[in-house]
Amino acid sequence: MYNIIMYAIQLGIAIASLFNEKVRKMWRGERDAFRILKEKVDPNAQYVWFHAASLGEFEQGRPIMERFREEHPDYKILLTFYSPSGYEVRKNYQGADIICYMPIDTVTNARRFLRLIRPCMAFFIKYEFWYNFLHILKHRNVPTYSVSSIFRPNQVFFRWYGKNYGRVLRCFTKFFVQNEQSKELLNSIGISEVEITGDTRFDRVLQIKEAAKQLPVVEKFLKMEDERGEMRDERENVKEMVFVAGSSWLPDEEIFIKYFNEHPEWKLIIAPHVIGEDHLQQIEKLLEGRKVIRYTEAGSQRDSVEGERSKLQNADVLIINCFGLLSSIYRYGQVAYVGGGFGVGIHNLPEAAVWDIPVFFGPNNERFQEAQELKKNGGGLEIHNYEEFAAKMDELTADPASLIKRGEVAGGYVKGKAGATDVVLRQLTVDS
C-alpha cells in the first residue's frame, strides 16, 4: 500500500508541476538529483548523508553537520532536501560537498540513490521517516540516526492501524529525541535505543547570535549614532521602544499593527514571511498615518545625501523586504512577535528569545514544545485576538521591570536548552 501511495504522489507532483511553480521546481529537482549524483559523487570517498525536509529542519541539523565536518574532515557530506523552500535557499551552502533533492521514496529510486552514494552513515532530521530508504539502509547495515525527533500519541506509529508502517522506526540505529514523552512512546512499541538530547536548534540559534551582524540601516532608523556619527550596538542606546515582528503573516499583522497605529511612541520593524509586492502593499495599507520605509529603499540611500538620510531617520516603521536579516534584527527590539500562530504554526521562537526579549505568538502552537515551555515560564505570551495583545502590551509598557524580567527568562530558557549537538556527537562511532 505504501508503495502505491508513493507512486500516486509522484504522479500527483508531475501533474501539479504543470500549474504550480514551487511544485515544478520540486519535480525538476527530484529528477535532476540522479544527474547531480552521477556528476559529483567521488567513488573513492566516504559519504555521510544528512536529510532535511525543509529549511527549518536544515537549521536543526546544521550544528551536527558542521561539527562532524570539523571533527572528521576525511568524510564528505551529502545534503538532501524534500522541499524547494529548503533547497532553493541552501543549494549553495558551503558546508556540504553535494546538495540535491531527495527523490520520491519508491523502491526503485531508493535503490538507485543509495547505490550511487553508498553512505557510511545517515542522519534524518526531526520528522523524516521514509520507508523504502530506511529499510534499504538497515539492510545494508548503515548506521542511521533520527535527530531532534519528537513524537506524540496521535501519530500513526502509535495507532492500531499504523503498526505495519510503524516498523519503519526499527530501521534507525538510534533516536535522539527532544523530550521524555517521545522516549516513552518509542519504548512502548519496543524501541529502546533512545536518548533524550533536546533540540539541536537551540545550539544553532546560539551560533546565529554569536555571528549576528550589525545593520547600519537599522541603526540609523533607530537613531543609534553617537556624537561622532558612529553606530552603537547596545539596545539601551535605542531612543525609542522597538517592537520587532518576524516571519509575520497577514492575520498576525492585522493584530499588532492596529495596536501600534494607536501607540506611535513605539518604533516598528516588520520582517514578513512573504515579501511579495502584494503582501508588502497590504502591510503598508494597514499602517495608517505611520511613516514607512522599506529596507531596500533605505539601504540604497547614500549617507552623503542628507535629505535621503533624514527620510530613513524620520520613519517610524521599517519593513524588511529581503531575506537573511531577521536573526540579526531581533537584537534591536525590546519586544518581539513571531508569526504563523494563526495559520501554518509558529515559526522560529528561539531565534527571537535568545536576545533576552519577551516573545508574542498566536494560538496554533500546541505542536511546539518551546512555545509551551515559554508560556509556562513567562518568557512567551500567547494571544488569540487583538484585545489580548493590546492588554498584554499595555501591561509590559506599564511595568518595564516585568518586561526586562520576561526577556531574561526567555533568553535563559534558550541558553539552558543548548548542548544537544555535543550529546549526539559523543554517541557516534566513526571509523578513523
Short mmCIF file of C-alpha atoms in Angstrom, two decimals, residues 35-233:
data_model
loop_
_atom_site.label_atom_id
_atom_site.label_comp_id
_atom_site.label_asym_id
_atom_site.label_seq_id
_atom_site.Cartn_x
_atom_site.Cartn_y
_atom_site.Cartn_z
CA ARG A 35 22.33 13.57 -12.70
CA ILE A 36 23.91 15.63 -9.90
CA LEU A 37 24.97 12.50 -8.05
CA LYS A 38 26.46 10.88 -11.15
CA GLU A 39 28.47 14.04 -11.87
CA LYS A 40 29.66 14.84 -8.36
CA VAL A 41 30.00 11.62 -6.35
CA ASP A 42 33.62 10.70 -5.75
CA PRO A 43 33.73 6.87 -5.89
CA ASN A 44 36.75 6.83 -3.57
CA ALA A 45 35.18 8.98 -0.86
CA GLN A 46 33.11 8.07 2.19
CA TYR A 47 29.84 9.97 2.39
CA VAL A 48 27.74 10.91 5.40
CA TRP A 49 24.17 11.69 4.37
CA PHE A 50 22.07 14.38 6.07
CA HIS A 51 18.43 14.70 5.04
CA ALA A 52 16.23 17.67 5.97
CA ALA A 53 12.68 18.14 4.71
CA SER A 54 12.94 21.91 4.52
CA LEU A 55 14.77 24.96 5.80
CA GLY A 56 13.72 24.61 9.44
CA GLU A 57 14.96 21.03 9.65
CA PHE A 58 18.18 22.06 7.92
CA GLU A 59 18.81 24.62 10.68
CA GLN A 60 18.27 21.87 13.26
CA GLY A 61 20.72 19.53 11.56
CA ARG A 62 23.28 22.19 10.70
CA PRO A 63 25.16 22.23 14.05
CA ILE A 64 25.75 18.47 13.82
CA MET A 65 26.72 18.66 10.16
CA GLU A 66 29.24 21.42 10.73
CA ARG A 67 30.75 19.88 13.86
CA PHE A 68 31.00 16.49 12.13
CA ARG A 69 32.80 18.09 9.20
CA GLU A 70 35.16 19.89 11.55
CA GLU A 71 35.99 16.77 13.58
CA HIS A 72 36.07 14.30 10.64
CA PRO A 73 37.38 16.19 7.59
CA ASP A 74 38.16 12.96 5.73
CA TYR A 75 34.45 12.33 5.16
CA LYS A 76 32.33 14.05 2.53
CA ILE A 77 28.82 15.28 3.23
CA LEU A 78 25.70 14.81 1.12
CA LEU A 79 22.80 17.11 2.00
CA THR A 80 19.33 16.45 0.59
CA PHE A 81 16.04 18.35 0.83
CA TYR A 82 12.47 17.38 0.13
CA SER A 83 11.03 20.89 -0.21
CA PRO A 84 12.01 23.74 -2.55
CA SER A 85 11.84 26.14 0.41
CA GLY A 86 14.90 24.37 1.79
CA TYR A 87 16.78 23.51 -1.38
CA GLU A 88 16.36 26.86 -3.14
CA VAL A 89 17.67 28.79 -0.12
CA ARG A 90 20.58 26.46 0.74
CA LYS A 91 21.60 24.95 -2.60
CA ASN A 92 24.90 26.88 -2.43
CA TYR A 93 25.62 26.05 1.22
CA GLN A 94 29.36 25.59 1.62
CA GLY A 95 29.13 23.06 4.46
CA ALA A 96 28.21 20.14 2.20
CA ASP A 97 30.02 18.58 -0.74
CA ILE A 98 26.87 17.63 -2.66
CA ILE A 99 23.39 19.18 -2.32
CA CYS A 100 20.33 17.90 -4.15
CA TYR A 101 16.68 16.94 -3.75
CA MET A 102 15.73 13.59 -2.27
CA PRO A 103 13.79 11.59 -4.90
CA ILE A 104 10.31 10.30 -4.09
CA ASP A 105 10.54 7.28 -1.80
CA THR A 106 9.87 4.48 -4.28
CA VAL A 107 11.81 1.21 -4.12
CA THR A 108 13.46 1.92 -7.48
CA ASN A 109 14.51 5.45 -6.51
CA ALA A 110 15.81 4.39 -3.12
CA ARG A 111 17.93 1.57 -4.53
CA ARG A 112 19.33 3.71 -7.31
CA PHE A 113 20.07 6.64 -4.98
CA LEU A 114 21.83 4.55 -2.32
CA ARG A 115 23.78 2.60 -4.94
CA LEU A 116 25.24 5.87 -6.19
CA ILE A 117 26.09 7.30 -2.77
CA ARG A 118 26.92 4.23 -0.68
CA PRO A 119 26.68 6.29 2.54
CA CYS A 120 28.59 5.10 5.58
CA MET A 121 26.22 6.94 7.94
CA ALA A 122 22.85 8.74 7.64
CA PHE A 123 21.03 11.39 9.65
CA PHE A 124 17.33 12.16 9.27
CA ILE A 125 16.22 15.38 10.96
CA LYS A 126 13.07 15.54 13.12
CA TYR A 127 10.06 14.14 11.20
CA GLU A 128 11.66 12.28 8.28
CA PHE A 129 10.58 8.61 8.13
CA TRP A 130 10.89 7.34 4.54
CA TYR A 131 10.02 3.64 4.46
CA ASN A 132 12.00 2.41 1.46
CA PHE A 133 15.13 4.46 2.01
CA LEU A 134 15.26 3.47 5.67
CA HIS A 135 14.68 -0.24 5.07
CA ILE A 136 17.44 -0.40 2.47
CA LEU A 137 19.82 1.49 4.78
CA LYS A 138 19.08 -1.06 7.50
CA HIS A 139 19.54 -3.96 5.07
CA ARG A 140 22.96 -2.54 4.18
CA ASN A 141 23.89 -2.10 7.87
CA VAL A 142 24.34 1.65 7.52
CA PRO A 143 24.19 3.40 10.94
CA THR A 144 21.13 5.65 10.71
CA TYR A 145 20.09 8.27 13.25
CA SER A 146 16.97 10.31 13.88
CA VAL A 147 17.97 13.70 15.32
CA SER A 148 15.82 16.16 17.28
CA SER A 149 12.81 13.93 16.66
CA ILE A 150 9.65 14.41 18.65
CA PHE A 151 6.69 12.03 18.96
CA ARG A 152 3.07 12.40 20.06
CA PRO A 153 0.44 9.79 20.95
CA ASN A 154 -1.76 10.66 17.96
CA GLN A 155 0.93 9.86 15.38
CA VAL A 156 0.27 6.90 13.11
CA PHE A 157 3.09 4.82 14.63
CA PHE A 158 1.19 4.51 17.91
CA ARG A 159 -2.27 3.71 16.48
CA TRP A 160 -3.57 0.20 15.92
CA TYR A 161 -3.90 0.83 12.19
CA GLY A 162 -0.32 2.09 11.91
CA LYS A 163 1.55 -0.94 13.18
CA ASN A 164 2.80 -2.02 9.77
CA TYR A 165 4.10 1.42 8.85
CA GLY A 166 5.48 1.79 12.39
CA ARG A 167 8.07 -0.85 11.58
CA VAL A 168 9.99 1.87 9.78
CA LEU A 169 11.08 3.18 13.18
CA ARG A 170 13.01 -0.04 13.80
CA CYS A 171 15.30 0.86 10.91
CA PHE A 172 17.04 3.54 12.96
CA THR A 173 20.20 2.72 14.86
CA LYS A 174 19.32 5.30 17.50
CA PHE A 175 16.86 8.10 18.21
CA PHE A 176 17.99 11.40 19.71
CA VAL A 177 14.66 12.82 20.87
CA GLN A 178 13.57 16.13 22.32
CA ASN A 179 11.61 15.04 25.40
CA GLU A 180 10.60 12.30 27.83
CA GLN A 181 7.22 11.68 26.18
CA SER A 182 8.93 10.81 22.90
CA LYS A 183 11.18 8.31 24.64
CA GLU A 184 8.23 6.70 26.45
CA LEU A 185 6.22 6.38 23.24
CA LEU A 186 9.10 4.69 21.43
CA ASN A 187 9.71 2.40 24.39
CA SER A 188 6.01 1.44 24.34
CA ILE A 189 6.42 -0.13 20.89
CA GLY A 190 9.63 -1.92 21.79
CA ILE A 191 12.24 0.62 20.66
CA SER A 192 14.90 1.07 23.33
CA GLU A 193 17.78 2.81 21.53
CA VAL A 194 16.56 6.25 22.51
CA GLU A 195 18.30 9.15 24.23
CA ILE A 196 16.79 12.45 25.31
CA THR A 197 19.11 15.14 23.98
CA GLY A 198 16.81 18.09 23.43
CA ASP A 199 16.64 20.14 20.26
CA THR A 200 19.81 20.96 18.30
CA ARG A 201 18.04 24.10 17.07
CA PHE A 202 18.94 25.79 20.37
CA ASP A 203 22.62 25.24 19.57
CA ARG A 204 22.00 26.74 16.17
CA VAL A 205 20.32 29.93 17.42
CA LEU A 206 23.20 30.49 19.83
CA GLN A 207 25.59 30.13 16.88
CA ILE A 208 23.50 32.62 14.92
CA LYS A 209 23.54 35.07 17.82
CA GLU A 210 27.32 34.88 18.05
CA ALA A 211 27.59 35.58 14.31
CA ALA A 212 24.91 38.30 14.24
CA LYS A 213 25.66 41.31 12.12
CA GLN A 214 25.31 44.96 12.99
CA LEU A 215 22.96 46.52 10.46
CA PRO A 216 23.75 50.19 9.75
CA VAL A 217 20.41 50.81 8.04
CA VAL A 218 18.50 49.58 11.09
CA GLU A 219 20.76 51.54 13.43
CA LYS A 220 20.20 54.76 11.50
CA PHE A 221 16.47 54.08 11.55
CA LEU A 222 16.73 53.76 15.35
CA LYS A 223 19.00 56.85 15.69
CA MET A 224 21.77 54.84 17.30
CA GLU A 225 24.62 57.14 16.22
CA ASP A 226 26.87 58.68 18.83
CA GLU A 227 28.17 62.23 18.72
CA ARG A 228 30.84 61.19 16.17
CA GLY A 229 28.28 59.59 13.84
CA GLU A 230 29.42 56.05 14.70
CA MET A 231 26.99 53.23 15.44
CA ARG A 232 26.44 51.73 18.87
CA ASP A 233 25.11 48.22 19.21
#
